[in-house]
Amino acid sequence: MPARAPSWERELAPRSLAIASTGPTEVAQAALICGYSLRTAPAGSRHTYVEIVPDPVRGKRAALLPEDPLTSAADNFTTAENWPALVLHRTPERSSFTLVHRGKKVTDHSWETAAPATDHAEATTTAAALARAYGLTDPRPLAHILRAAGDPARHQGELVAALGLPPLPSGYGGEQEILAELPGARVLARRGFLAGMRDTMTTKDGVHPETPPQDEPHPAHWWVLRAAALLFFTVAAVYAWWTPDIGWFRSTVSSAVALYFAAKLIRALRRRPVSSRRPPAAS
């Protein structure tokens, strides 16, 4: 009887990890307005592992980005920086990477179990781009790895080693979040655009941004009262605008109060604490 496939394999969700060529503090400062919550962990003395921390409520800007979340975040936090980030993805049958530098995708590549070797010219071009980004003089060993076939996970690990990057952490390719147990791991909570800009301007160089204070959880009666108020003033506003005997001033006031309670509820929903729990598997 064949062994049962691990749950992550049944989910078919790619596992993602980025390796930034700078320290965790520099990554955190650059990522304050990236639109995602990130977890970072030191990778040696000159690199940083980065992964996405799932938020209970996805940020508006993040929801508008069509790319993979970690690639989108890397596009953002490398925009004004000299250091690159290598974003890695892995599924049971496929491993890939995207090299991001100065907010742009420089190159990418994928290995698939059943796919033939990559064309020599394509592999040479990709290897040359990688060598330039990481200061390597000879891109031929990289091209050889890019043209390898048959074992995507092993080839991905070989490329990381050939680029002089720290080894992939234990657990990569299995669980979705693997950095929490590493020494020095920290979460950079997602901020709104204005809060991120404020923290960018006020955080001193070389200082890791502080975690913004989380709101205390609201009790059930807080939600019930404000939901009831929203319903009451919404109905009152609709009635006021529909009835000609009620003047524009009272109609406007009812509408403003309804909008106020709607904003309070939306703000409370969006400011719930960041969760590190895995999202449920797709049915």
PDB file of C-alpha atoms in Angstrom:
ATOM      1  CA  MET A   1       0.000   0.000   0.000  1.00  0.00           C
ATOM      2  CA  PRO A   2       1.553   3.329  -1.030  1.00  0.00           C
ATOM      3  CA  ALA A   3       2.412   5.833   1.666  1.00  0.00           C
ATOM      4  CA  ARG A   4      -0.092   8.612   2.150  1.00  0.00           C
ATOM      5  CA  ALA A   5       1.050  11.904   0.632  1.00  0.00           C
ATOM      6  CA  PRO A   6       1.775  14.698   3.123  1.00  0.00           C
ATOM      7  CA  SER A   7      -1.004  17.254   3.545  1.00  0.00           C
ATOM      8  CA  TRP A   8       0.962  20.071   1.885  1.00  0.00           C
ATOM      9  CA  GLU A   9       1.420  17.909  -1.207  1.00  0.00           C
ATOM     10  CA  ARG A  10      -2.327  17.332  -1.391  1.00  0.00           C
ATOM     11  CA  GLU A  11      -2.928  21.081  -1.100  1.00  0.00           C
ATOM     12  CA  LEU A  12      -0.646  21.741  -4.109  1.00  0.00           C
ATOM     13  CA  ALA A  13       0.306  25.121  -2.653  1.00  0.00           C
ATOM     14  CA  PRO A  14       3.838  26.301  -3.493  1.00  0.00           C
ATOM     15  CA  ARG A  15       6.196  26.903  -0.593  1.00  0.00           C
ATOM     16  CA  SER A  16       7.944  30.249  -0.839  1.00  0.00           C
ATOM     17  CA  LEU A  17      11.079  31.719   0.698  1.00  0.00           C
ATOM     18  CA  ALA A  18      13.245  34.712  -0.175  1.00  0.00           C
ATOM     19  CA  ILE A  19      16.931  35.238   0.544  1.00  0.00           C
ATOM     20  CA  ALA A  20      17.846  38.927   0.683  1.00  0.00           C
ATOM     21  CA  SER A  21      21.511  39.884   0.430  1.00  0.00           C
ATOM     22  CA  THR A  22      21.487  42.181   3.451  1.00  0.00           C
ATOM     23  CA  GLY A  23      20.714  42.071   7.175  1.00  0.00           C
ATOM     24  CA  PRO A  24      17.254  41.720   8.780  1.00  0.00           C
ATOM     25  CA  THR A  25      17.166  45.331   9.976  1.00  0.00           C
ATOM     26  CA  GLU A  26      17.756  46.663   6.458  1.00  0.00           C
ATOM     27  CA  VAL A  27      15.049  44.361   5.070  1.00  0.00           C
ATOM     28  CA  ALA A  28      12.572  45.464   7.751  1.00  0.00           C
ATOM     29  CA  GLN A  29      13.214  49.152   7.131  1.00  0.00           C
ATOM     30  CA  ALA A  30      12.817  48.692   3.380  1.00  0.00           C
ATOM     31  CA  ALA A  31       9.613  46.638   3.768  1.00  0.00           C
ATOM     32  CA  LEU A  32       7.561  49.040   5.911  1.00  0.00           C
ATOM     33  CA  ILE A  33       5.223  49.895   3.032  1.00  0.00           C
ATOM     34  CA  CYS A  34       5.308  46.588   1.125  1.00  0.00           C
ATOM     35  CA  GLY A  35       1.673  45.775   2.003  1.00  0.00           C
ATOM     36  CA  TYR A  36       2.364  42.385   3.613  1.00  0.00           C
ATOM     37  CA  SER A  37       3.316  41.013   7.012  1.00  0.00           C
ATOM     38  CA  LEU A  38       6.747  39.385   6.830  1.00  0.00           C
ATOM     39  CA  ARG A  39       8.867  37.185   9.053  1.00  0.00           C
ATOM     40  CA  THR A  40      12.627  37.619   8.795  1.00  0.00           C
ATOM     41  CA  ALA A  41      15.477  35.565  10.231  1.00  0.00           C
ATOM     42  CA  PRO A  42      19.260  36.144  10.012  1.00  0.00           C
ATOM     43  CA  ALA A  43      20.970  33.893   7.470  1.00  0.00           C
ATOM     44  CA  GLY A  44      24.636  34.078   8.351  1.00  0.00           C
ATOM     45  CA  SER A  45      26.195  37.511   8.762  1.00  0.00           C
ATOM     46  CA  ARG A  46      25.203  39.089   5.441  1.00  0.00           C
ATOM     47  CA  HIS A  47      21.862  37.625   4.394  1.00  0.00           C
ATOM     48  CA  THR A  48      18.251  37.354   5.559  1.00  0.00           C
ATOM     49  CA  TYR A  49      15.566  34.725   5.089  1.00  0.00           C
ATOM     50  CA  VAL A  50      12.122  36.228   4.425  1.00  0.00           C
ATOM     51  CA  GLU A  51       8.673  34.628   4.338  1.00  0.00           C
ATOM     52  CA  ILE A  52       5.078  35.847   4.231  1.00  0.00           C
ATOM     53  CA  VAL A  53       3.006  35.752   7.435  1.00  0.00           C
ATOM     54  CA  PRO A  54      -0.674  35.223   6.491  1.00  0.00           C
ATOM     55  CA  ASP A  55      -2.916  38.048   7.680  1.00  0.00           C
ATOM     56  CA  PRO A  56      -6.488  37.396   8.876  1.00  0.00           C
ATOM     57  CA  VAL A  57      -7.614  40.224   6.601  1.00  0.00           C
ATOM     58  CA  ARG A  58      -5.670  40.866   3.428  1.00  0.00           C
ATOM     59  CA  GLY A  59      -4.485  44.451   2.914  1.00  0.00           C
ATOM     60  CA  LYS A  60      -6.147  46.487   0.177  1.00  0.00           C
ATOM     61  CA  ARG A  61      -2.885  47.081  -1.674  1.00  0.00           C
ATOM     62  CA  ALA A  62      -1.893  43.432  -1.365  1.00  0.00           C
ATOM     63  CA  ALA A  63      -5.267  42.326  -2.742  1.00  0.00           C
ATOM     64  CA  LEU A  64      -4.687  44.423  -5.876  1.00  0.00           C
ATOM     65  CA  LEU A  65      -1.325  42.801  -6.629  1.00  0.00           C
ATOM     66  CA  PRO A  66      -1.683  39.867  -9.057  1.00  0.00           C
ATOM     67  CA  GLU A  67       1.703  38.260  -8.378  1.00  0.00           C
ATOM     68  CA  ASP A  68       2.780  35.767  -5.795  1.00  0.00           C
ATOM     69  CA  PRO A  69       2.732  37.633  -2.443  1.00  0.00           C
ATOM     70  CA  LEU A  70       6.413  37.123  -1.636  1.00  0.00           C
ATOM     71  CA  THR A  71       7.513  38.204  -5.123  1.00  0.00           C
ATOM     72  CA  SER A  72       5.294  41.286  -4.850  1.00  0.00           C
ATOM     73  CA  ALA A  73       6.785  42.096  -1.442  1.00  0.00           C
ATOM     74  CA  ALA A  74      10.334  41.660  -2.789  1.00  0.00           C
ATOM     75  CA  ASP A  75       9.529  43.933  -5.731  1.00  0.00           C
ATOM     76  CA  ASN A  76       8.570  46.564  -3.187  1.00  0.00           C
ATOM     77  CA  PHE A  77      11.279  46.246  -0.551  1.00  0.00           C
ATOM     78  CA  THR A  78      14.160  46.113  -3.064  1.00  0.00           C
ATOM     79  CA  THR A  79      13.003  49.186  -5.004  1.00  0.00           C
ATOM     80  CA  ALA A  80      15.473  51.708  -3.602  1.00  0.00           C
ATOM     81  CA  GLU A  81      18.141  49.227  -2.482  1.00  0.00           C
ATOM     82  CA  ASN A  82      21.419  48.016  -3.965  1.00  0.00           C
ATOM     83  CA  TRP A  83      21.005  44.438  -2.743  1.00  0.00           C
ATOM     84  CA  PRO A  84      19.054  41.742  -4.600  1.00  0.00           C
ATOM     85  CA  ALA A  85      16.570  39.176  -3.324  1.00  0.00           C
ATOM     86  CA  LEU A  86      16.205  35.652  -4.642  1.00  0.00           C
ATOM     87  CA  VAL A  87      12.589  34.464  -4.281  1.00  0.00           C
ATOM     88  CA  LEU A  88      12.283  30.676  -4.245  1.00  0.00           C
ATOM     89  CA  HIS A  89       9.195  28.526  -4.810  1.00  0.00           C
ATOM     90  CA  ARG A  90       8.722  24.787  -4.513  1.00  0.00           C
ATOM     91  CA  THR A  91       5.950  22.278  -5.122  1.00  0.00           C
ATOM     92  CA  PRO A  92       6.259  18.474  -5.205  1.00  0.00           C
ATOM     93  CA  GLU A  93       7.015  18.478  -8.940  1.00  0.00           C
ATOM     94  CA  ARG A  94       8.446  21.929  -9.557  1.00  0.00           C
ATOM     95  CA  SER A  95      11.054  24.292  -8.128  1.00  0.00           C
ATOM     96  CA  SER A  96      11.687  27.805  -9.344  1.00  0.00           C
ATOM     97  CA  PHE A  97      13.226  31.167  -8.510  1.00  0.00           C
ATOM     98  CA  THR A  98      12.798  34.816  -9.396  1.00  0.00           C
ATOM     99  CA  LEU A  99      15.673  37.262  -9.002  1.00  0.00           C
ATOM    100  CA  VAL A 100      14.466  40.715  -7.953  1.00  0.00           C
ATOM    101  CA  HIS A 101      16.717  43.791  -7.879  1.00  0.00           C
ATOM    102  CA  ARG A 102      15.796  47.459  -7.502  1.00  0.00           C
ATOM    103  CA  GLY A 103      12.112  46.638  -7.675  1.00  0.00           C
ATOM    104  CA  LYS A 104      12.313  44.766 -10.976  1.00  0.00           C
ATOM    105  CA  LYS A 105      12.341  41.134 -11.984  1.00  0.00           C
ATOM    106  CA  VAL A 106      15.809  40.504 -13.405  1.00  0.00           C
ATOM    107  CA  THR A 107      15.356  36.874 -14.417  1.00  0.00           C
ATOM    108  CA  ASP A 108      13.623  33.651 -13.430  1.00  0.00           C
ATOM    109  CA  HIS A 109      13.830  29.928 -14.046  1.00  0.00           C
ATOM    110  CA  SER A 110      12.034  26.705 -13.151  1.00  0.00           C
ATOM    111  CA  TRP A 111      12.876  23.016 -12.993  1.00  0.00           C
ATOM    112  CA  GLU A 112      10.120  20.446 -13.484  1.00  0.00           C
ATOM    113  CA  THR A 113      10.378  16.735 -12.866  1.00  0.00           C
ATOM    114  CA  ALA A 114       8.967  15.723 -16.237  1.00  0.00           C
ATOM    115  CA  ALA A 115      10.337  18.645 -18.291  1.00  0.00           C
ATOM    116  CA  PRO A 116      13.360  18.362 -20.612  1.00  0.00           C
ATOM    117  CA  ALA A 117      16.562  20.325 -20.077  1.00  0.00           C
ATOM    118  CA  THR A 118      16.377  24.071 -20.646  1.00  0.00           C
ATOM    119  CA  ASP A 119      17.642  25.437 -23.945  1.00  0.00           C
ATOM    120  CA  HIS A 120      21.387  26.227 -23.784  1.00  0.00           C
ATOM    121  CA  ALA A 121      21.005  29.849 -24.926  1.00  0.00           C
ATOM    122  CA  GLU A 122      18.258  30.540 -22.391  1.00  0.00           C
ATOM    123  CA  ALA A 123      20.246  28.977 -19.556  1.00  0.00           C
ATOM    124  CA  THR A 124      23.348  30.969 -20.547  1.00  0.00           C
ATOM    125  CA  THR A 125      21.423  34.253 -20.518  1.00  0.00           C
ATOM    126  CA  THR A 126      19.867  33.517 -17.122  1.00  0.00           C
ATOM    127  CA  ALA A 127      23.231  32.441 -15.690  1.00  0.00           C
ATOM    128  CA  ALA A 128      24.867  35.649 -16.894  1.00  0.00           C
ATOM    129  CA  ALA A 129      22.185  37.746 -15.175  1.00  0.00           C
ATOM    130  CA  LEU A 130      22.657  35.829 -11.926  1.00  0.00           C
ATOM    131  CA  ALA A 131      26.445  36.175 -12.115  1.00  0.00           C
ATOM    132  CA  ARG A 132      26.196  39.943 -12.580  1.00  0.00           C
ATOM    133  CA  ALA A 133      23.813  40.310  -9.629  1.00  0.00           C
ATOM    134  CA  TYR A 134      26.012  38.275  -7.264  1.00  0.00           C
ATOM    135  CA  GLY A 135      29.431  39.365  -8.505  1.00  0.00           C
ATOM    136  CA  LEU A 136      30.516  35.999  -9.950  1.00  0.00           C
ATOM    137  CA  THR A 137      33.127  35.958 -12.711  1.00  0.00           C
ATOM    138  CA  ASP A 138      32.240  32.616 -14.299  1.00  0.00           C
ATOM    139  CA  PRO A 139      28.551  31.947 -15.067  1.00  0.00           C
ATOM    140  CA  ARG A 140      29.168  28.513 -16.633  1.00  0.00           C
ATOM    141  CA  PRO A 141      28.623  26.478 -13.442  1.00  0.00           C
ATOM    142  CA  LEU A 142      25.315  28.298 -12.996  1.00  0.00           C
ATOM    143  CA  ALA A 143      24.271  27.473 -16.559  1.00  0.00           C
ATOM    144  CA  HIS A 144      25.079  23.813 -15.930  1.00  0.00           C
ATOM    145  CA  ILE A 145      22.769  23.773 -12.897  1.00  0.00           C
ATOM    146  CA  LEU A 146      20.026  25.576 -14.797  1.00  0.00           C
ATOM    147  CA  ARG A 147      20.124  22.941 -17.539  1.00  0.00           C
ATOM    148  CA  ALA A 148      19.957  20.045 -15.091  1.00  0.00           C
ATOM    149  CA  ALA A 149      16.810  17.922 -15.117  1.00  0.00           C
ATOM    150  CA  GLY A 150      15.129  15.264 -13.019  1.00  0.00           C
ATOM    151  CA  ASP A 151      15.366  16.558  -9.424  1.00  0.00           C
ATOM    152  CA  PRO A 152      13.953  20.113  -9.085  1.00  0.00           C
ATOM    153  CA  ALA A 153      14.481  20.432  -5.319  1.00  0.00           C
ATOM    154  CA  ARG A 154      18.135  19.339  -5.503  1.00  0.00           C
ATOM    155  CA  HIS A 155      18.894  21.630  -8.445  1.00  0.00           C
ATOM    156  CA  GLN A 156      17.361  24.579  -6.609  1.00  0.00           C
ATOM    157  CA  GLY A 157      19.551  23.899  -3.579  1.00  0.00           C
ATOM    158  CA  GLU A 158      22.644  23.544  -5.791  1.00  0.00           C
ATOM    159  CA  LEU A 159      21.978  26.915  -7.386  1.00  0.00           C
ATOM    160  CA  VAL A 160      21.638  28.615  -3.995  1.00  0.00           C
ATOM    161  CA  ALA A 161      25.001  27.158  -2.970  1.00  0.00           C
ATOM    162  CA  ALA A 162      26.663  28.144  -6.262  1.00  0.00           C
ATOM    163  CA  LEU A 163      25.544  31.752  -5.773  1.00  0.00           C
ATOM    164  CA  GLY A 164      27.264  31.823  -2.369  1.00  0.00           C
ATOM    165  CA  LEU A 165      23.963  32.180  -0.516  1.00  0.00           C
ATOM    166  CA  PRO A 166      23.209  30.504   2.835  1.00  0.00           C
ATOM    167  CA  PRO A 167      21.687  27.013   2.605  1.00  0.00           C
ATOM    168  CA  LEU A 168      17.941  26.610   2.477  1.00  0.00           C
ATOM    169  CA  PRO A 169      16.612  26.283   6.038  1.00  0.00           C
ATOM    170  CA  SER A 170      15.398  22.979   7.387  1.00  0.00           C
ATOM    171  CA  GLY A 171      11.721  22.483   6.642  1.00  0.00           C
ATOM    172  CA  TYR A 172      11.636  24.452   3.400  1.00  0.00           C
ATOM    173  CA  GLY A 173       9.257  22.699   1.039  1.00  0.00           C
ATOM    174  CA  GLY A 174       7.143  21.243   3.850  1.00  0.00           C
ATOM    175  CA  GLU A 175       5.321  23.603   6.169  1.00  0.00           C
ATOM    176  CA  GLN A 176       4.222  27.033   4.976  1.00  0.00           C
ATOM    177  CA  GLU A 177       5.981  28.970   7.746  1.00  0.00           C
ATOM    178  CA  ILE A 178       9.415  27.687   8.693  1.00  0.00           C
ATOM    179  CA  LEU A 179      11.356  30.665  10.066  1.00  0.00           C
ATOM    180  CA  ALA A 180       9.622  31.091  13.431  1.00  0.00           C
ATOM    181  CA  GLU A 181      11.968  28.667  15.213  1.00  0.00           C
ATOM    182  CA  LEU A 182      15.191  30.133  13.820  1.00  0.00           C
ATOM    183  CA  PRO A 183      17.336  32.315  16.125  1.00  0.00           C
ATOM    184  CA  GLY A 184      16.589  36.004  15.694  1.00  0.00           C
ATOM    185  CA  ALA A 185      13.318  35.508  13.798  1.00  0.00           C
ATOM    186  CA  ARG A 186      11.023  38.548  13.967  1.00  0.00           C
ATOM    187  CA  VAL A 187       7.670  39.516  12.480  1.00  0.00           C
ATOM    188  CA  LEU A 188       7.256  42.816  10.662  1.00  0.00           C
ATOM    189  CA  ALA A 189       3.510  43.497  10.880  1.00  0.00           C
ATOM    190  CA  ARG A 190       1.745  44.930   7.867  1.00  0.00           C
ATOM    191  CA  ARG A 191       1.147  48.662   8.054  1.00  0.00           C
ATOM    192  CA  GLY A 192      -1.161  50.950   6.161  1.00  0.00           C
ATOM    193  CA  PHE A 193       0.460  53.164   3.570  1.00  0.00           C
ATOM    194  CA  LEU A 194       0.465  56.325   5.711  1.00  0.00           C
ATOM    195  CA  ALA A 195       1.664  54.472   8.828  1.00  0.00           C
ATOM    196  CA  GLY A 196       4.383  52.807   6.767  1.00  0.00           C
ATOM    197  CA  MET A 197       5.549  56.153   5.377  1.00  0.00           C
ATOM    198  CA  ARG A 198       5.598  57.631   8.882  1.00  0.00           C
ATOM    199  CA  ASP A 199       7.650  54.743  10.257  1.00  0.00           C
ATOM    200  CA  THR A 200       9.997  54.906   7.266  1.00  0.00           C
ATOM    201  CA  MET A 201      10.771  58.543   8.000  1.00  0.00           C
ATOM    202  CA  THR A 202      11.037  58.195  11.788  1.00  0.00           C
ATOM    203  CA  THR A 203      12.976  54.915  12.140  1.00  0.00           C
ATOM    204  CA  LYS A 204      16.687  55.554  12.565  1.00  0.00           C
ATOM    205  CA  ASP A 205      19.241  53.779  10.367  1.00  0.00           C
ATOM    206  CA  GLY A 206      20.415  50.519  11.881  1.00  0.00           C
ATOM    207  CA  VAL A 207      17.386  50.218  14.185  1.00  0.00           C
ATOM    208  CA  HIS A 208      14.807  47.486  13.628  1.00  0.00           C
ATOM    209  CA  PRO A 209      11.304  49.032  13.325  1.00  0.00           C
ATOM    210  CA  GLU A 210       9.203  48.514  16.416  1.00  0.00           C
ATOM    211  CA  THR A 211       6.055  46.431  16.200  1.00  0.00           C
ATOM    212  CA  PRO A 212       3.008  48.749  16.190  1.00  0.00           C
ATOM    213  CA  PRO A 213       0.769  48.265  19.245  1.00  0.00           C
ATOM    214  CA  GLN A 214      -2.201  46.015  18.664  1.00  0.00           C
ATOM    215  CA  ASP A 215      -5.673  47.103  19.645  1.00  0.00           C
ATOM    216  CA  GLU A 216      -7.241  45.233  22.542  1.00  0.00           C
ATOM    217  CA  PRO A 217      -9.849  42.723  21.321  1.00  0.00           C
ATOM    218  CA  HIS A 218     -13.329  44.179  21.429  1.00  0.00           C
ATOM    219  CA  PRO A 219     -15.948  42.282  23.489  1.00  0.00           C
ATOM    220  CA  ALA A 220     -19.013  40.863  21.786  1.00  0.00           C
ATOM    221  CA  HIS A 221     -21.329  43.636  23.008  1.00  0.00           C
ATOM    222  CA  TRP A 222     -19.058  46.254  21.365  1.00  0.00           C
ATOM    223  CA  TRP A 223     -19.664  44.643  17.963  1.00  0.00           C
ATOM    224  CA  VAL A 224     -23.396  44.177  18.599  1.00  0.00           C
ATOM    225  CA  LEU A 225     -23.996  47.790  19.634  1.00  0.00           C
ATOM    226  CA  ARG A 226     -22.093  49.272  16.688  1.00  0.00           C
ATOM    227  CA  ALA A 227     -23.639  46.901  14.184  1.00  0.00           C
ATOM    228  CA  ALA A 228     -27.089  47.833  15.506  1.00  0.00           C
ATOM    229  CA  ALA A 229     -26.218  51.537  15.318  1.00  0.00           C
ATOM    230  CA  LEU A 230     -24.992  51.123  11.736  1.00  0.00           C
ATOM    231  CA  LEU A 231     -28.226  49.387  10.758  1.00  0.00           C
ATOM    232  CA  PHE A 232     -30.407  52.000  12.522  1.00  0.00           C
ATOM    233  CA  PHE A 233     -28.710  55.062  11.037  1.00  0.00           C
ATOM    234  CA  THR A 234     -28.482  53.476   7.577  1.00  0.00           C
ATOM    235  CA  VAL A 235     -32.244  52.924   7.588  1.00  0.00           C
ATOM    236  CA  ALA A 236     -32.766  56.436   8.967  1.00  0.00           C
ATOM    237  CA  ALA A 237     -30.590  57.953   6.232  1.00  0.00           C
ATOM    238  CA  VAL A 238     -32.410  56.062   3.469  1.00  0.00           C
ATOM    239  CA  TYR A 239     -35.779  57.132   4.882  1.00  0.00           C
ATOM    240  CA  ALA A 240     -34.643  60.737   5.285  1.00  0.00           C
ATOM    241  CA  TRP A 241     -33.452  61.069   1.708  1.00  0.00           C
ATOM    242  CA  TRP A 242     -36.543  59.289   0.383  1.00  0.00           C
ATOM    243  CA  THR A 243     -39.065  61.402   2.351  1.00  0.00           C
ATOM    244  CA  PRO A 244     -39.457  64.958   0.989  1.00  0.00           C
ATOM    245  CA  ASP A 245     -40.667  66.345   4.349  1.00  0.00           C
ATOM    246  CA  ILE A 246     -37.233  65.791   5.958  1.00  0.00           C
ATOM    247  CA  GLY A 247     -34.701  68.470   5.101  1.00  0.00           C
ATOM    248  CA  TRP A 248     -31.248  67.949   3.629  1.00  0.00           C
ATOM    249  CA  PHE A 249     -29.511  68.764   6.950  1.00  0.00           C
ATOM    250  CA  ARG A 250     -31.084  65.881   8.900  1.00  0.00           C
ATOM    251  CA  SER A 251     -30.560  63.555   5.939  1.00  0.00           C
ATOM    252  CA  THR A 252     -26.890  64.489   5.768  1.00  0.00           C
ATOM    253  CA  VAL A 253     -26.402  64.015   9.511  1.00  0.00           C
ATOM    254  CA  SER A 254     -27.972  60.540   9.408  1.00  0.00           C
ATOM    255  CA  SER A 255     -25.762  59.580   6.478  1.00  0.00           C
ATOM    256  CA  ALA A 256     -22.634  60.891   8.219  1.00  0.00           C
ATOM    257  CA  VAL A 257     -23.386  58.962  11.420  1.00  0.00           C
ATOM    258  CA  ALA A 258     -23.990  55.758   9.418  1.00  0.00           C
ATOM    259  CA  LEU A 259     -20.657  56.222   7.644  1.00  0.00           C
ATOM    260  CA  TYR A 260     -18.958  56.841  10.982  1.00  0.00           C
ATOM    261  CA  PHE A 261     -20.137  53.513  12.435  1.00  0.00           C
ATOM    262  CA  ALA A 262     -19.276  51.698   9.195  1.00  0.00           C
ATOM    263  CA  ALA A 263     -15.745  53.112   9.344  1.00  0.00           C
ATOM    264  CA  LYS A 264     -15.392  52.086  13.001  1.00  0.00           C
ATOM    265  CA  LEU A 265     -16.364  48.498  12.229  1.00  0.00           C
ATOM    266  CA  ILE A 266     -14.134  48.247   9.166  1.00  0.00           C
ATOM    267  CA  ARG A 267     -11.177  49.701  11.070  1.00  0.00           C
ATOM    268  CA  ALA A 268     -11.689  47.242  13.931  1.00  0.00           C
ATOM    269  CA  LEU A 269     -11.814  44.314  11.481  1.00  0.00           C
ATOM    270  CA  ARG A 270      -8.656  45.399   9.684  1.00  0.00           C
ATOM    271  CA  ARG A 271      -6.662  45.973  12.888  1.00  0.00           C
ATOM    272  CA  ARG A 272      -7.059  42.493  14.308  1.00  0.00           C
ATOM    273  CA  PRO A 273      -3.738  40.939  15.362  1.00  0.00           C
ATOM    274  CA  VAL A 274      -1.530  39.273  12.752  1.00  0.00           C
ATOM    275  CA  SER A 275      -1.967  35.499  12.747  1.00  0.00           C
ATOM    276  CA  SER A 276       0.826  32.995  12.250  1.00  0.00           C
ATOM    277  CA  ARG A 277      -1.537  30.085  11.866  1.00  0.00           C
ATOM    278  CA  ARG A 278      -1.710  28.203   8.616  1.00  0.00           C
ATOM    279  CA  PRO A 279      -4.800  28.936   6.523  1.00  0.00           C
ATOM    280  CA  PRO A 280      -7.150  25.984   6.140  1.00  0.00           C
ATOM    281  CA  ALA A 281      -6.502  23.662   3.231  1.00  0.00           C
ATOM    282  CA  ALA A 282      -8.645  24.148   0.159  1.00  0.00           C
ATOM    283  CA  SER A 283     -11.494  21.710  -0.063  1.00  0.00           C
TER     284      SER A 283
END
